[in-house]
Short mmCIF file of C-alpha atoms in Angstrom, two decimals:
data_model
loop_
_atom_site.label_atom_id
_atom_site.label_comp_id
_atom_site.label_asym_id
_atom_site.label_seq_id
_atom_site.Cartn_x
_atom_site.Cartn_y
_atom_site.Cartn_z
CA MET W 20 160.44 59.26 171.35
CA ASP W 21 164.30 58.57 170.34
CA SER W 22 166.20 57.71 173.44
CA ALA W 23 170.32 56.52 173.10
CA LEU W 24 171.68 52.99 173.40
CA GLN W 25 172.58 52.68 177.13
CA ASP W 26 172.94 50.70 180.09
CA PRO W 27 170.90 51.79 183.25
CA HIS W 28 167.19 51.29 183.54
CA ASN W 29 164.45 52.05 185.80
CA GLY W 30 166.41 55.01 187.82
CA SER W 31 169.71 53.73 188.09
CA ALA W 32 172.01 56.39 188.17
CA GLU W 33 175.28 54.53 186.77
CA ALA W 34 175.77 51.64 184.89
CA GLY W 35 176.38 49.10 187.54
CA SER W 36 175.25 50.84 190.14
CA PRO W 37 171.80 50.82 191.21
CA ALA W 38 169.25 53.68 192.31
CA ASN W 39 168.98 52.83 196.08
CA GLY W 40 172.98 53.24 196.91
CA THR W 41 173.72 49.44 197.19
CA THR W 42 176.68 48.04 195.09
CA ARG W 43 175.12 46.16 192.31
CA PRO W 44 177.43 43.06 191.14
CA PRO W 45 178.94 43.56 187.60
CA SER W 46 177.39 41.78 185.25
CA THR W 47 179.55 38.79 183.61
CA PRO W 48 180.93 38.98 180.19
CA GLU W 49 178.34 36.27 179.00
CA GLY W 50 175.22 38.63 180.18
CA ILE W 51 176.33 41.56 178.83
CA ALA W 52 177.00 39.84 175.32
CA LEU W 53 173.77 38.32 175.26
CA ALA W 54 171.80 41.52 176.15
CA TYR W 55 173.54 43.13 173.56
CA GLY W 56 172.82 40.31 170.69
CA SER W 57 169.00 40.30 171.82
CA LEU W 58 168.67 44.02 171.52
CA LEU W 59 170.60 43.83 168.20
CA LEU W 60 167.97 41.36 167.03
CA MET W 61 165.14 42.71 168.30
CA ALA W 62 166.00 45.68 166.51
CA LEU W 63 166.36 43.68 163.32
CA LEU W 64 163.32 41.70 163.17
CA PRO W 65 160.46 45.01 162.93
CA ILE W 66 162.63 46.66 160.39
CA PHE W 67 162.83 43.59 158.06
CA PHE W 68 159.21 42.55 158.45
CA GLY W 69 158.01 46.17 158.55
CA ALA W 70 159.97 46.88 155.43
CA LEU W 71 158.15 43.90 153.62
CA ARG W 72 154.93 45.05 154.92
CA SER W 73 155.36 48.07 153.78
CA VAL W 74 155.42 46.91 150.22
CA ARG W 75 151.81 45.56 150.41
CA CYS W 76 150.50 48.31 152.33
CA THR W 77 147.63 49.64 150.44
CA ARG W 78 145.15 51.88 150.95
CA GLY W 79 142.73 48.60 151.70
CA LYS W 80 139.61 48.31 153.95
CA ASN W 81 140.49 50.09 157.19
CA SER W 82 141.47 53.50 157.66
CA SER W 83 144.12 52.49 160.16
CA ASP W 84 145.81 50.54 157.68
CA MET W 85 146.47 53.71 155.51
CA PRO W 86 149.81 54.44 155.36
CA GLU W 87 151.18 57.88 156.49
CA THR W 88 153.49 59.66 153.79
CA ILE W 89 156.07 61.96 155.45
CA THR W 90 156.57 65.01 153.34
CA SER W 91 160.15 67.29 153.41
CA ARG W 92 158.33 69.84 155.29
CA ASP W 93 157.17 67.44 157.73
CA ALA W 94 160.82 65.79 158.08
CA ALA W 95 162.17 69.63 158.70
CA ARG W 96 159.51 70.08 161.28
CA PHE W 97 160.15 66.62 162.96
CA PRO W 98 163.35 67.34 164.80
CA ILE W 99 161.98 70.64 166.41
CA ILE W 100 158.90 69.34 167.55
CA ALA W 101 160.89 66.16 169.02
CA SER W 102 163.41 68.81 171.05
CA CYS W 103 159.94 70.39 172.31
CA THR W 104 158.49 67.76 173.49
CA LEU W 105 161.52 66.16 174.95
CA LEU W 106 162.31 69.07 177.08
CA GLY W 107 158.51 69.45 178.06
CA LEU W 108 158.92 65.73 179.63
CA TYR W 109 161.91 66.70 181.03
CA LEU W 110 160.82 69.70 182.95
CA PHE W 111 157.22 68.02 183.72
CA PHE W 112 159.75 65.17 185.45
CA LYS W 113 162.09 66.97 187.37
CA VAL W 114 160.39 70.16 188.17
CA TYR W 115 157.11 69.55 188.91
CA PHE W 116 157.55 66.45 190.39
CA PRO W 117 161.17 66.14 191.99
CA ASN W 118 162.01 63.29 194.05
CA LYS W 119 164.13 62.37 197.44
CA ASN W 120 167.41 62.03 194.92
CA TYR W 121 166.77 65.26 192.65
CA THR W 122 169.97 67.23 192.35
CA GLY W 123 168.07 70.24 191.12
CA LEU W 124 167.72 71.83 187.50
CA VAL W 125 169.95 74.74 188.98
CA LEU W 126 172.06 73.30 191.53
CA LYS W 127 170.89 73.97 195.51
CA THR W 128 167.61 75.82 194.38
CA TRP W 129 165.37 72.66 195.37
CA LYS W 130 164.10 71.19 198.75
CA ILE W 131 161.49 68.73 199.48
CA GLN W 132 159.66 69.27 202.90
CA LYS W 133 157.07 67.02 204.73
CA SER W 134 154.45 68.42 207.03
CA LYS W 135 150.93 67.54 208.25
CA LYS W 136 149.46 69.20 205.24
CA GLY W 137 151.54 66.57 202.92
CA LYS W 138 154.64 66.96 200.77
CA THR W 139 155.94 70.56 199.35
CA ALA W 140 158.52 71.70 197.38
CA VAL W 141 160.70 74.58 197.88
CA ILE W 142 162.61 76.93 195.58
CA GLN W 143 164.94 79.10 196.80
CA ASN W 144 166.38 82.31 195.13
CA PRO W 145 170.33 81.68 196.41
CA THR W 146 171.15 85.85 196.13
CA THR W 147 167.94 87.26 197.69
CA ARG W 148 166.86 84.22 199.48
CA ASP W 149 163.12 84.33 199.04
CA SER W 150 161.68 80.89 199.47
CA HIS W 151 158.43 79.62 197.25
CA ARG W 152 156.23 76.51 198.01
CA PHE W 153 153.99 74.82 196.39
CA PRO W 154 152.24 71.41 197.07
CA LEU W 155 153.28 68.26 195.65
CA GLU W 156 150.19 66.07 196.17
CA ILE W 157 147.63 67.04 193.56
CA PHE W 158 149.82 65.30 190.83
CA SER W 159 152.94 63.14 191.65
CA GLN W 160 155.05 60.76 188.78
CA GLU W 161 153.42 57.82 189.74
CA TYR W 162 149.96 59.24 188.99
CA ILE W 163 151.29 60.45 185.63
CA ASN W 164 153.14 57.16 184.56
CA LEU W 165 149.82 55.41 185.34
CA LEU W 166 147.64 57.61 183.15
CA LEU W 167 150.69 57.00 180.30
CA SER W 168 150.60 53.37 181.12
CA MET W 169 146.71 53.25 180.42
CA TYR W 170 147.23 55.01 177.27
CA PHE W 171 150.30 52.69 175.97
CA PHE W 172 147.95 49.89 177.18
CA VAL W 173 145.16 50.85 174.77
CA LEU W 174 147.65 52.04 171.88
CA GLY W 175 149.56 48.58 172.68
CA ILE W 176 146.45 46.60 172.26
CA LEU W 177 145.86 47.66 169.28
CA ALA W 178 149.42 47.94 167.47
CA LEU W 179 149.79 44.21 169.08
CA SER W 180 146.90 42.47 167.40
CA HIS W 181 147.41 44.26 163.89
CA THR W 182 150.99 43.05 163.96
CA ILE W 183 149.95 39.52 164.77
CA SER W 184 146.54 39.25 162.90
CA PRO W 185 148.39 38.05 159.29
CA PHE W 186 150.32 35.43 161.41
CA MET W 187 146.92 33.92 163.15
CA ASN W 188 145.36 33.97 159.86
CA LYS W 189 147.28 31.15 158.90
CA VAL W 190 146.65 29.72 162.02
CA PHE W 191 143.12 29.38 161.93
CA PRO W 192 141.23 26.45 160.24
CA ALA W 193 139.48 27.07 157.08
CA ASN W 194 136.15 26.27 158.70
CA PHE W 195 136.60 28.42 161.43
CA PRO W 196 133.63 30.81 161.86
CA SER W 197 134.11 34.21 160.50
CA ARG W 198 131.79 37.44 160.64
CA GLN W 199 132.07 40.47 159.27
CA TYR W 200 131.96 43.71 161.40
CA GLN W 201 132.35 47.56 160.73
CA LEU W 202 133.19 50.37 162.85
CA LEU W 203 132.49 53.95 160.92
CA PHE W 204 132.41 57.46 162.07
CA THR W 205 131.47 59.77 159.62
CA GLN W 206 131.51 63.89 160.03
CA GLY W 207 128.40 65.29 159.20
CA SER W 208 125.10 66.72 160.40
CA GLY W 209 121.69 67.59 158.84
CA GLU W 210 121.88 67.60 155.25
CA ASN W 211 124.86 65.39 155.06
CA LYS W 212 123.16 62.61 156.80
CA GLU W 213 121.09 59.69 155.32
CA GLY W 214 117.43 60.79 155.29
CA GLY W 215 117.95 64.43 156.27
CA ARG W 216 117.12 67.64 154.20
CA GLY W 217 118.72 67.39 150.85
CA SER W 218 118.86 63.84 150.85
CA PRO W 219 117.90 62.64 147.19
CA ALA W 220 114.30 61.00 146.93
CA PRO W 221 114.16 57.41 147.15
CA GLY W 222 114.25 55.38 143.48
CA SER W 223 115.72 58.58 141.92
CA GLY W 224 118.80 56.69 141.44
CA LEU W 225 120.71 59.54 143.34
CA THR W 226 123.39 58.95 146.08
CA ARG W 227 123.13 60.99 149.48
CA PRO W 228 126.48 63.34 149.87
CA LEU W 229 129.93 61.82 150.56
CA CYS W 230 130.31 62.57 154.72
CA PRO W 231 134.09 62.87 155.29
CA GLU W 232 135.02 59.52 157.33
CA ILE W 233 137.15 59.98 160.33
CA ILE W 234 137.10 55.77 161.13
CA ASN W 235 136.17 53.23 158.90
CA TYR W 236 137.26 50.25 160.53
CA GLU W 237 136.46 46.87 159.01
CA PHE W 238 137.36 43.77 161.34
CA ASP W 239 135.82 40.06 161.90
CA THR W 240 136.00 37.12 164.00
CA LYS W 241 139.73 36.34 163.74
CA ASP W 242 140.73 40.22 164.70
CA LEU W 243 138.46 40.05 167.94
CA VAL W 244 140.58 36.91 168.90
CA CYS W 245 143.85 38.60 168.02
CA LEU W 246 142.47 41.32 169.93
CA GLY W 247 141.67 39.45 172.87
CA LEU W 248 145.20 38.01 173.18
CA SER W 249 146.74 41.18 172.86
CA SER W 250 144.70 42.24 175.60
CA ILE W 251 146.15 39.43 177.73
CA VAL W 252 149.63 40.63 177.26
CA GLY W 253 148.48 44.46 178.04
CA VAL W 254 146.82 43.44 181.35
CA TRP W 255 150.56 41.69 181.94
CA TYR W 256 152.00 44.83 180.92
CA LEU W 257 149.60 47.26 182.76
CA LEU W 258 150.04 44.72 186.31
CA ARG W 259 153.66 43.84 186.38
CA LYS W 260 155.71 46.30 184.10
CA HIS W 261 157.44 43.24 183.07
CA TRP W 262 160.33 43.76 180.68
CA ILE W 263 158.90 40.88 178.12
CA ALA W 264 155.55 42.71 177.88
CA ASN W 265 157.13 45.74 177.51
CA ASN W 266 159.36 44.54 174.51
CA LEU W 267 156.38 43.02 172.56
CA PHE W 268 154.51 46.37 172.79
CA GLY W 269 158.05 48.20 171.68
CA LEU W 270 157.97 45.48 168.78
CA ALA W 271 154.76 46.08 167.75
CA PHE W 272 155.35 49.96 167.73
CA SER W 273 158.13 49.83 165.84
CA LEU W 274 156.58 47.48 163.25
CA ASN W 275 153.93 49.57 162.74
CA GLY W 276 156.25 52.46 162.18
CA VAL W 277 158.02 51.28 159.88
CA GLU W 278 154.59 49.49 157.81
CA LEU W 279 152.70 52.62 158.07
CA LEU W 280 155.11 55.45 158.01
CA HIS W 281 156.42 55.96 154.68
CA LEU W 282 158.83 58.51 153.41
CA ASN W 283 157.71 60.17 149.75
CA ASN W 284 161.50 60.05 148.23
CA VAL W 285 164.74 59.81 149.29
CA SER W 286 165.42 63.57 150.04
CA THR W 287 163.10 63.38 152.52
CA GLY W 288 164.49 60.85 154.15
CA CYS W 289 168.11 62.57 154.19
CA ILE W 290 166.52 65.39 155.48
CA LEU W 291 164.70 64.10 158.43
CA LEU W 292 168.00 61.58 159.40
CA GLY W 293 170.17 64.45 159.30
CA GLY W 294 167.89 66.51 161.64
CA LEU W 295 167.30 63.88 163.84
CA PHE W 296 171.02 62.86 163.79
CA ILE W 297 171.53 66.71 165.26
CA TYR W 298 168.94 66.02 167.58
CA ASP W 299 170.16 62.89 168.75
CA VAL W 300 173.81 64.24 169.49
CA PHE W 301 172.50 67.48 171.58
CA TRP W 302 170.38 65.62 173.65
CA VAL W 303 172.66 62.75 174.53
CA PHE W 304 176.16 64.47 174.38
CA GLY W 305 175.40 68.46 175.48
CA THR W 306 172.60 67.55 178.39
CA ASN W 307 171.14 64.72 180.57
CA VAL W 308 167.88 65.35 179.34
CA MET W 309 167.58 62.28 176.65
CA VAL W 310 169.01 59.84 179.69
CA THR W 311 166.50 61.03 182.71
CA VAL W 312 163.36 61.15 180.15
CA ALA W 313 164.09 57.23 179.12
CA ARG W 314 164.60 56.65 182.65
CA SER W 315 161.73 58.48 184.09
CA PHE W 316 159.17 57.92 181.41
CA GLU W 317 157.59 54.22 182.28
CA ALA W 318 156.36 53.37 178.68
CA PRO W 319 156.93 50.73 176.15
CA ILE W 320 159.16 52.99 173.98
CA LYS W 321 162.34 51.26 174.41
CA LEU W 322 163.35 47.68 174.43
CA VAL W 323 165.61 46.74 177.15
CA PHE W 324 166.97 43.34 177.96
CA PRO W 325 168.98 42.14 181.19
CA GLN W 326 172.50 41.86 181.35
CA ASP W 327 172.43 39.82 185.11
CA LEU W 328 169.49 37.28 183.13
CA LEU W 329 171.78 34.48 183.48
CA GLU W 330 172.32 35.15 187.18
CA LYS W 331 168.46 36.24 188.10
CA GLY W 332 166.55 34.94 185.42
CA LEU W 333 163.26 36.34 184.55
CA GLU W 334 163.59 38.41 187.78
CA ALA W 335 166.59 40.45 186.25
CA ASP W 336 166.95 44.34 186.83
CA ASN W 337 169.88 45.57 185.47
CA PHE W 338 168.69 46.60 181.69
CA ALA W 339 170.52 47.94 178.58
CA MET W 340 168.11 49.63 176.31
CA LEU W 341 167.60 50.66 173.15
CA GLY W 342 165.05 53.41 171.83
CA LEU W 343 162.60 52.80 169.44
CA GLY W 344 163.27 56.03 167.72
CA ASP W 345 166.48 54.26 166.77
CA ILE W 346 164.80 51.45 165.29
CA VAL W 347 161.85 53.33 163.58
CA ILE W 348 163.83 56.22 162.06
CA PRO W 349 166.14 54.04 160.10
CA GLY W 350 163.95 51.91 159.57
CA ILE W 351 161.30 53.71 157.35
CA PHE W 352 164.32 55.08 155.39
CA ILE W 353 165.04 51.03 154.88
CA ALA W 354 161.66 50.53 153.92
CA LEU W 355 161.84 53.73 151.27
CA LEU W 356 164.72 51.83 149.68
CA LEU W 357 163.04 48.28 149.42
CA ARG W 358 160.22 50.17 147.51
CA PHE W 359 162.82 51.61 145.48
CA ASP W 360 164.27 48.21 144.18
CA ILE W 361 161.13 47.19 143.48
CA SER W 362 160.21 50.12 141.01
CA LEU W 363 163.47 49.18 139.25
CA LYS W 364 161.66 45.84 138.20
CA LYS W 365 165.40 44.01 138.10
CA ASN W 366 164.30 41.70 140.70
CA THR W 367 167.35 42.32 142.60
CA HIS W 368 167.01 43.88 146.43
CA THR W 369 170.40 45.69 146.22
CA TYR W 370 169.24 48.98 147.82
CA PHE W 371 167.43 47.19 150.30
CA TYR W 372 170.32 44.72 151.49
CA THR W 373 172.82 47.56 151.40
CA SER W 374 171.02 49.87 153.80
CA PHE W 375 169.57 46.71 155.62
CA ALA W 376 173.73 45.73 156.54
CA ALA W 377 174.60 49.52 157.18
CA TYR W 378 171.93 49.28 160.13
CA ILE W 379 173.79 46.62 161.35
CA PHE W 380 177.19 47.66 161.23
CA GLY W 381 175.80 50.95 162.73
CA LEU W 382 174.26 49.21 165.63
CA GLY W 383 177.19 47.25 166.23
CA LEU W 384 179.54 50.18 166.35
CA THR W 385 176.97 51.77 168.77
CA ILE W 386 176.80 48.99 170.98
CA PHE W 387 181.20 48.49 170.86
CA ILE W 388 181.73 52.52 171.54
CA MET W 389 179.36 52.53 174.41
CA HIS W 390 180.90 49.21 175.98
CA ILE W 391 184.44 50.93 175.84
CA PHE W 392 183.60 54.30 176.97
CA LYS W 393 180.75 53.29 179.65
CA HIS W 394 178.45 56.01 178.56
CA ALA W 395 175.27 56.12 176.99
CA GLN W 396 175.34 56.80 172.95
CA PRO W 397 173.07 58.54 170.71
CA ALA W 398 172.68 55.63 168.37
CA LEU W 399 171.91 57.76 165.13
CA LEU W 400 175.25 59.28 165.27
CA TYR W 401 176.50 55.84 163.79
CA LEU W 402 173.47 54.75 161.98
CA VAL W 403 172.86 57.85 159.90
CA PRO W 404 176.24 58.25 158.06
CA ALA W 405 176.07 54.33 157.44
CA CYS W 406 172.33 54.00 156.41
CA ILE W 407 172.62 56.83 154.14
CA GLY W 408 175.85 56.57 152.53
CA PHE W 409 176.23 52.75 151.92
CA PRO W 410 172.99 52.99 149.69
CA VAL W 411 174.89 55.89 147.78
CA LEU W 412 177.86 54.77 147.52
CA VAL W 413 176.27 51.50 145.68
CA ALA W 414 174.27 53.90 143.41
CA LEU W 415 177.42 56.14 142.45
CA ALA W 416 178.90 52.69 141.47
CA LYS W 417 175.66 51.54 139.42
CA GLY W 418 175.31 55.05 137.85
CA GLU W 419 171.86 55.16 139.31
CA VAL W 420 171.90 58.25 141.55
CA THR W 421 169.51 60.40 139.40
CA GLU W 422 167.36 57.45 139.58
CA MET W 423 167.16 56.90 143.46
CA PHE W 424 166.84 60.78 144.35
CA SER W 425 163.89 61.21 141.52
CA TYR W 426 161.74 58.21 142.91
CA GLU W 427 158.36 59.25 144.20
CA SER W 428 157.18 56.84 146.67
CA SER W 429 153.90 58.63 146.94
CA ALA W 430 153.35 58.59 143.24
CA GLU W 431 153.22 54.94 142.58
CA ILE W 432 150.07 52.96 142.52
CA LEU W 433 150.00 49.99 144.09
CA PRO W 434 148.08 47.00 142.44
CA HIS W 435 144.47 46.30 143.33
CA THR W 436 144.42 49.80 144.88
CA PRO W 437 141.86 52.04 143.28
CA ARG W 438 142.47 55.76 143.63
CA LEU W 439 139.55 58.26 143.58
CA THR W 440 141.35 61.43 142.28
CA HIS W 441 138.31 63.80 142.47
CA PHE W 442 134.68 63.74 143.71
CA PRO W 443 131.90 65.09 141.28
CA THR W 444 129.91 68.26 141.93
CA VAL W 445 125.96 68.20 141.74
CA SER W 446 123.89 70.96 141.74
CA GLY W 447 120.11 71.27 141.67
CA SER W 448 117.36 70.06 143.82
CA PRO W 449 116.89 66.21 143.70
CA ALA W 450 113.46 66.76 142.11
CA SER W 451 115.23 68.41 139.34
CA LEU W 452 117.98 66.12 139.03
CA ALA W 453 115.42 63.16 138.92
CA ALA W 454 113.52 64.73 136.20
CA SER W 455 116.34 65.55 134.05
CA MET W 456 117.56 62.10 134.36
CA GLN W 457 113.88 60.98 132.88
CA GLN W 458 114.15 63.39 130.13
CA LYS W 459 117.70 61.85 128.89
CA LEU W 460 116.16 58.18 129.46
CA ALA W 461 113.38 59.22 127.23
CA GLY W 462 115.07 60.90 124.87
CA PRO W 463 115.16 59.37 121.14
CA ARG W 464 117.07 56.23 120.20
CA ARG W 465 118.91 54.98 117.47
CA ARG W 466 117.65 52.03 116.91
CA ARG W 467 119.97 49.54 114.51
CA PRO W 468 118.51 46.75 112.58
CA GLN W 469 118.19 42.84 114.18
CA ASN W 470 118.69 40.96 110.84
CA PRO W 471 121.83 40.45 109.64
CA SER W 472 120.48 40.45 105.98
CA ALA W 473 119.03 43.88 106.44
CA ILE W 474 122.25 45.08 107.84
CA TYR W 475 124.06 43.73 104.72
CA GLU W 476 121.37 45.24 101.92
CA GLU W 477 121.86 48.52 103.77
CA SER W 478 125.50 48.24 103.78
CA ASN W 479 125.78 47.15 100.47
CA PRO W 480 122.87 48.27 97.98
CA LYS W 481 122.91 47.04 94.54
CA ASP W 482 119.90 48.82 93.21
CA PRO W 483 120.48 53.18 92.53
CA ALA W 484 116.76 53.26 93.52
CA VAL W 485 117.25 51.76 96.98
CA VAL W 486 120.49 53.99 97.12
CA THR W 487 118.12 56.98 96.42
CA GLU W 488 115.73 56.13 98.81
CA SER W 489 117.84 55.53 101.48
CA LYS W 490 119.58 59.16 100.92
CA GLU W 491 116.02 60.59 100.93
CA GLY W 492 115.18 58.59 104.00
CA THR W 493 118.48 60.55 105.51
CA GLU W 494 117.57 63.61 104.69
CA ALA W 495 114.13 63.27 105.92
CA SER W 496 115.52 62.04 109.46
CA ALA W 497 117.80 64.72 109.82
CA SER W 498 114.86 67.48 109.43
CA LYS W 499 112.95 65.48 111.66
CA GLY W 500 115.70 65.60 114.62
CA LEU W 501 116.59 69.34 113.67
CA GLU W 502 112.78 70.22 114.02
CA LYS W 503 112.72 68.11 117.61
CA LYS W 504 115.87 70.20 118.57
CA GLU W 505 114.08 73.62 118.06
CA LYS W 506 111.41 72.62 119.61
#
């Protein structure tokens, strides 16, 4: 979920004023500069390393390592789906779970009443004065956030384990014991299962029908160690909700998103970024939906850094935040341009470095505007024109616009990546197929002479009688072959 770059966090109403109404001491210029600089650095790391890993990302041994290609149709639908999800979360938190500080979706229509039966919400029609009550004890915002925390706990552990696995493999000694494991889930029953009805007879040389693989995950002992280390971070986040654990999960999500989400071409990237440009501007400037969801949603979907770190240390609570959507969406476009650079085979990464510099410029401009106007800013408002405009200008200068927009990332086959383009179709019972295979094996074979001198004599006959005999032998063998075919 995309969110704007902003100052407040964890329910604070305005920058510099906490939710409980007490006056928060203003952050020092050094603390603000440290927070903004840290957010910028944390945004650049997953884009840079995720783009490099997207080049090496092949359809490898694990189904989770397969890149997901985004088509133009997916890109056009994504802003609509994201808007519906964002609005649903907003109504979920603000309508069904109002709190004491709730001002109302429509002003002066909501009330919170406490009784012996528990807390109830009252909605009143200001015209007819009709009131309706419903209980709030069945669900609460705390329970929903706990459920989401458990979900992101599992998801974050897997993402963080996948992120640190390449680095940890270099740390392990060469004599580290390693055992291979495989987690396989296939779809099918009855005839599609091994040993079921319709399975080939043993020794026939035929394989059983292919079953669609839902999960095919291969891992070893080193991966289990990475999973254990990631679980420690997950427990820390689940119990404390500490901002460092939140950032570790957020960085892992961002890097995996840039690595595993592939745009098929530049036009699709322009459609996706253009649609999310309108989406981000509308939900941040047009409504308070984006900011409200970002504050209420307790999940590692944003990077945060305290502005009062120098004063309060690790227990600081005045945060600046950056949504993961402002990292992943431009990041997958920058990764596409890196793969385009490699496809040109010029040993230069001009478009990658140009778009990377454009991202730095756009995010820096976002931070500057936000600091000047003291208001949350839609980062894609500045990132999209920079990330698209700068590479297109470079392509115009180099005369490579046609090559850029005709490049298809999904069409290239990466090295050492076998692709199965079609599945063979086999019909008939196993017994009939085995019989046909035996007939082919038992059919007449053309034997070649093993003696080199005989080969030489057959190819260079000197005696005319030998030539005549060879012709007669050839005609006789041909007639015998025809007779066998007729039979």
